[in-house]
Coordinates of C-alpha atoms in Angstrom, one line a residue:
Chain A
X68 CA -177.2 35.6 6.1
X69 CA -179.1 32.0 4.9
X70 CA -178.1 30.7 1.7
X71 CA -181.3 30.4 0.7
X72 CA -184.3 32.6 2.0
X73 CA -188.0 32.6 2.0
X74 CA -190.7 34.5 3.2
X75 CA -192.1 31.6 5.7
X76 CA -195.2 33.1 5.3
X77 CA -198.3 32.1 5.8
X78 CA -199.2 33.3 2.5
X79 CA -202.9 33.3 1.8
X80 CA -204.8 33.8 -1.9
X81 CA -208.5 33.7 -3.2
X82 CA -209.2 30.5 -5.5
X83 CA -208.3 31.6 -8.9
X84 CA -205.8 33.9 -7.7
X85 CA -202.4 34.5 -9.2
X86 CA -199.9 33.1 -6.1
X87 CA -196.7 34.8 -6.6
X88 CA -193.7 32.6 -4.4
X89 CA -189.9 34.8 -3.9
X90 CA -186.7 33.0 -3.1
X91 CA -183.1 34.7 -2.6
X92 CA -179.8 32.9 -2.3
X93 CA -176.6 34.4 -1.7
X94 CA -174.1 32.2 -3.4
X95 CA -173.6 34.0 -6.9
X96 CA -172.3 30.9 -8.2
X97 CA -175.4 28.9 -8.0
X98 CA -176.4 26.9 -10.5
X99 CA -179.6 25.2 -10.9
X100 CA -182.6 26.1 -9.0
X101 CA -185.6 23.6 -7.9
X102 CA -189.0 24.4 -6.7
X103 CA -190.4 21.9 -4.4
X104 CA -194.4 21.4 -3.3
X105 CA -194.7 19.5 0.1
X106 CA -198.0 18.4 1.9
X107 CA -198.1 18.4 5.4
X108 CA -197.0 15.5 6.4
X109 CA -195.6 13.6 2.8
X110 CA -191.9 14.3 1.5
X111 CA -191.0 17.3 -1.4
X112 CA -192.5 16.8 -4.9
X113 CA -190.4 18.4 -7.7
X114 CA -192.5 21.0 -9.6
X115 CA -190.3 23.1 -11.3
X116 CA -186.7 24.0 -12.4
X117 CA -184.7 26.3 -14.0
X118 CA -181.4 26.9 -15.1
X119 CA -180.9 30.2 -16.8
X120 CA -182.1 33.7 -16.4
X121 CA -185.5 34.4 -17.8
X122 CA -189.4 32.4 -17.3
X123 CA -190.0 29.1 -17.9
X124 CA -193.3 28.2 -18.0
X125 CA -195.1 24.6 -17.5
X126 CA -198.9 24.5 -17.4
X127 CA -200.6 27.0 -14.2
X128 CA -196.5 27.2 -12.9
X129 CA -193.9 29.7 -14.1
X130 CA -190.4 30.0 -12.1
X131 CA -188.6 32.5 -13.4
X132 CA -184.9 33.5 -12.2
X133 CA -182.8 36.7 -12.0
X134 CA -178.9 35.6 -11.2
X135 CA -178.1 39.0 -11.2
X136 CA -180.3 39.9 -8.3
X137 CA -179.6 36.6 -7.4
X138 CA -183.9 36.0 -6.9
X139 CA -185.9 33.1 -7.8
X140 CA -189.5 33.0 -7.8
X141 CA -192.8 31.2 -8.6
X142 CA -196.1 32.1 -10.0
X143 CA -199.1 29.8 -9.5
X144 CA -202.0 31.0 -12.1
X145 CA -205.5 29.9 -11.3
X146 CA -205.3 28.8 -7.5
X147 CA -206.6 25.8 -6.4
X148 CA -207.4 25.0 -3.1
X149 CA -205.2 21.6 -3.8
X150 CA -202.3 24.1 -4.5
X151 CA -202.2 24.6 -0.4
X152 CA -198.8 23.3 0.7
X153 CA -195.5 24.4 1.7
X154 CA -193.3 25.4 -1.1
X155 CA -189.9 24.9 -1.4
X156 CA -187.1 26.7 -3.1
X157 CA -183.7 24.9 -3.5
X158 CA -180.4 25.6 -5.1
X159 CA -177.2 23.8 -6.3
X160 CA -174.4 25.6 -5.2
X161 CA -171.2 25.7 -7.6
X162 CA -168.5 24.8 -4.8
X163 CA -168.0 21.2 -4.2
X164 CA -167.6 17.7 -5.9
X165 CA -171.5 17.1 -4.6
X166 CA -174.2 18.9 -5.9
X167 CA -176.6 18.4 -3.0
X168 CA -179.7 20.7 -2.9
X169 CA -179.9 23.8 -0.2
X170 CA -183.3 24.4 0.6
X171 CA -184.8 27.7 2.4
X172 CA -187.7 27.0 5.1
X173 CA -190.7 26.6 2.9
X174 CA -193.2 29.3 2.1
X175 CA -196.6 28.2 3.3
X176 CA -199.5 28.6 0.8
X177 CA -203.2 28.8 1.6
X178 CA -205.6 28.7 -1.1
X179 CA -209.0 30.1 0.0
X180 CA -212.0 28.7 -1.7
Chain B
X174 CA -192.0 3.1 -13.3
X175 CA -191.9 2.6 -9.3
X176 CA -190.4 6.4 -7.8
X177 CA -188.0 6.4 -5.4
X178 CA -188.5 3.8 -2.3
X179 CA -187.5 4.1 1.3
X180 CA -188.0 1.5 4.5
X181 CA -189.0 2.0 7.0
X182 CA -191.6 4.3 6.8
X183 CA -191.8 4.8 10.4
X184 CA -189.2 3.9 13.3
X185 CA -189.0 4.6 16.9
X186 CA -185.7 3.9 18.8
X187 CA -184.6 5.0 21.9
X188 CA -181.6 7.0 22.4
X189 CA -177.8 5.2 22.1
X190 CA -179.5 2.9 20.0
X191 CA -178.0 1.9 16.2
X192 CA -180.7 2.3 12.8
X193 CA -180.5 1.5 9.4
X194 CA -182.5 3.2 6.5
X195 CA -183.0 1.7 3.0
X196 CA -184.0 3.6 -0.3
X197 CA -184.0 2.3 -3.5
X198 CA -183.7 5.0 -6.5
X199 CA -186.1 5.3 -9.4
X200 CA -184.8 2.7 -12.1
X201 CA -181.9 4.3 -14.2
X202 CA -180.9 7.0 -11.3
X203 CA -177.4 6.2 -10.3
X204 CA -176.7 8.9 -7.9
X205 CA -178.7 8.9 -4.0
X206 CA -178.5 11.9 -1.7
X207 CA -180.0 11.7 1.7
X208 CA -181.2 14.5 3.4
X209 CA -182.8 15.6 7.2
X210 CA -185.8 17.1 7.7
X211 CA -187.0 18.8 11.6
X212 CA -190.2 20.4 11.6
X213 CA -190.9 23.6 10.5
X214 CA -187.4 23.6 8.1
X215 CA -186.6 22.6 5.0
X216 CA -184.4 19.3 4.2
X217 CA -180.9 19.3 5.3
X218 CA -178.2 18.0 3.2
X219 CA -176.6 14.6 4.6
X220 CA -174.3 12.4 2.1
X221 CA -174.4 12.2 -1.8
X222 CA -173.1 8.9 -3.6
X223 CA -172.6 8.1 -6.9
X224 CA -171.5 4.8 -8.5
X225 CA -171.1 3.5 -4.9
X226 CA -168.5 6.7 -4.3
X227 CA -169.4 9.1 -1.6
X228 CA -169.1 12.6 -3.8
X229 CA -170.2 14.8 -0.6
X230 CA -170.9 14.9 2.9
X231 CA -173.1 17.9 4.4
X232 CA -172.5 19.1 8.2
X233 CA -173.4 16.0 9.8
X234 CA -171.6 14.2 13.0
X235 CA -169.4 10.9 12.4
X236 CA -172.4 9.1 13.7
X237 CA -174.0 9.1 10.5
X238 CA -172.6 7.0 7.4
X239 CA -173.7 5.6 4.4
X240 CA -173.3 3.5 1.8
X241 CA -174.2 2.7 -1.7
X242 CA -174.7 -0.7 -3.6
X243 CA -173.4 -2.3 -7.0
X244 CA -177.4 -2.3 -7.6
X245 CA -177.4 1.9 -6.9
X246 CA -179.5 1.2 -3.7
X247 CA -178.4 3.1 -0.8
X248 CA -178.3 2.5 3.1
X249 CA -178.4 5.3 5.9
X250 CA -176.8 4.5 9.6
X251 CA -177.2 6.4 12.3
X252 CA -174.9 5.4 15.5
X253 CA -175.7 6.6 19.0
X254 CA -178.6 8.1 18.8
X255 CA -179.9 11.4 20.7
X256 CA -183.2 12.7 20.6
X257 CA -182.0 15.7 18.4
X258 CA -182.0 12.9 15.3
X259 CA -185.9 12.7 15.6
X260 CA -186.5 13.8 11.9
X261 CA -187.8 12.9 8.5
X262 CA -185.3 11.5 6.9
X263 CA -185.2 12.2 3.4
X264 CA -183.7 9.7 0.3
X265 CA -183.1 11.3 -3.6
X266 CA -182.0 10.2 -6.6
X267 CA -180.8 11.0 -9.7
X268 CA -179.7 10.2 -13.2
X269 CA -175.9 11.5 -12.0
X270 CA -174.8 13.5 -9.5
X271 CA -174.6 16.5 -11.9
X272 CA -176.7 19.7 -11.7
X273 CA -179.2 19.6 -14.3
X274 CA -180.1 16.2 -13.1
X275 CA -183.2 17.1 -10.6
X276 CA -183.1 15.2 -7.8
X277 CA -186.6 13.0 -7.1
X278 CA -187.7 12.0 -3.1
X279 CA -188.7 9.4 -1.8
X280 CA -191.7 9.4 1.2
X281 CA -188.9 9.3 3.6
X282 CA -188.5 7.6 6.9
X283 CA -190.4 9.4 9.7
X284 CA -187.4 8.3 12.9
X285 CA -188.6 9.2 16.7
X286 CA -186.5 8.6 19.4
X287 CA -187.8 8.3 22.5

């Protein structure tokens, strides 16, 4: 089993579409969870984070986390075609003096204008 | 403020050959990570330092070290290199190495080895 899991998609949506992102991780213990945006070709841009069960909400993004499914996702109101990237979801784990970042594969978004 | 900054931006070596990567983190961060990233995959955890003290090592060979300066910029070495090590290498930093601190990238180091 990954530690981290996406659907690697390709995951296609109308412009103005809700895009709706899913991320599972199997260490219980995690901690802090990170969505990433990354355009082909240019390193991971931090979009989102949350640390605690519930939604958190910032502008057309909203991650929301469930530790006791142990599920992550994100939800991408109003598509834009710019929105088309590979997203990222990454953990912190709760072993471990270091608190270095485990990334699944990416999901890959296509926003279709 | 200036983000995170890495040199080189691009780098071809050969294989056996010896490479050095430089990042400097966003003014204030005190913690660097480097990370590996192949195609298709998402970034691979490599070394994590902190007030110049290496705080974690991911599943990496011997081949690669690091380091980290009084002035919180960071260096990447990579000894004997094979083609497997053809990757984007990845630099982050961050206020401290804790985890609420997210972790900001730089544009990375594109490496090819020939």
């Amino acid at each position: 089993q990954k530690e981290v899991e996406q659907n690697s998609g390709p995951l296609s949506v109308p412009e103005g579409a809700i895009a709706s992102l899913n991320c599972t991780y199997s260490d219980r213990g995690s901690q802090s969870f990170f969505w990433y945006r990354q355009y082909s070709g240019k390193s991971p841009e931090l979009i989102m984070f949350i640390y605690s069960n519930g939604d958190k909400e910032d502008g057309r993004f909203t991650a929301q986390l469930n530790k006791a499914s142990q599920y992550v996702s994100l939800l991408i109101r109003d598509s834009q075609p710019s929105d088309s990237a590979t997203y990222l979801c990454a953990v912190i784990r709760s072993s471990g003096s270091a608190r270095q970042l485990t990334f699944g594969s990416g999901t890959q978004l296509t926003v279709l204008p | 403020d200036a983000g995170v900054t890495q040199s080189p931006t691009h780098l071809i070596k050969t294989r056996g050959q010896h490479v050095t990567l430089r990042c400097s983190p966003i003014s204030g961060h005190k913690s660097v990570s480097w990370y590996q990233q192949v195609l298709g995959q998402g970034p691979q955890f490599i070394f994590q330092y902190y007030e110049k003290e290496e705080r974690g090592r991911g599943n990496f060979p011997d081949r690669f070290s690091a380091r980290q300066f009084p002035n919180y910029s960071s260096e990447l070495n990579v000894n004997a290199l094979l083609l497997g090590d053809s990757a984007l290498y990845l630099c982050a930093s961050s206020l401290g190495p804790y985890s609420n601190q997210p972790q900001h990238f730089g544009d990375g180091t594109r490496l090819s080895i020939l």
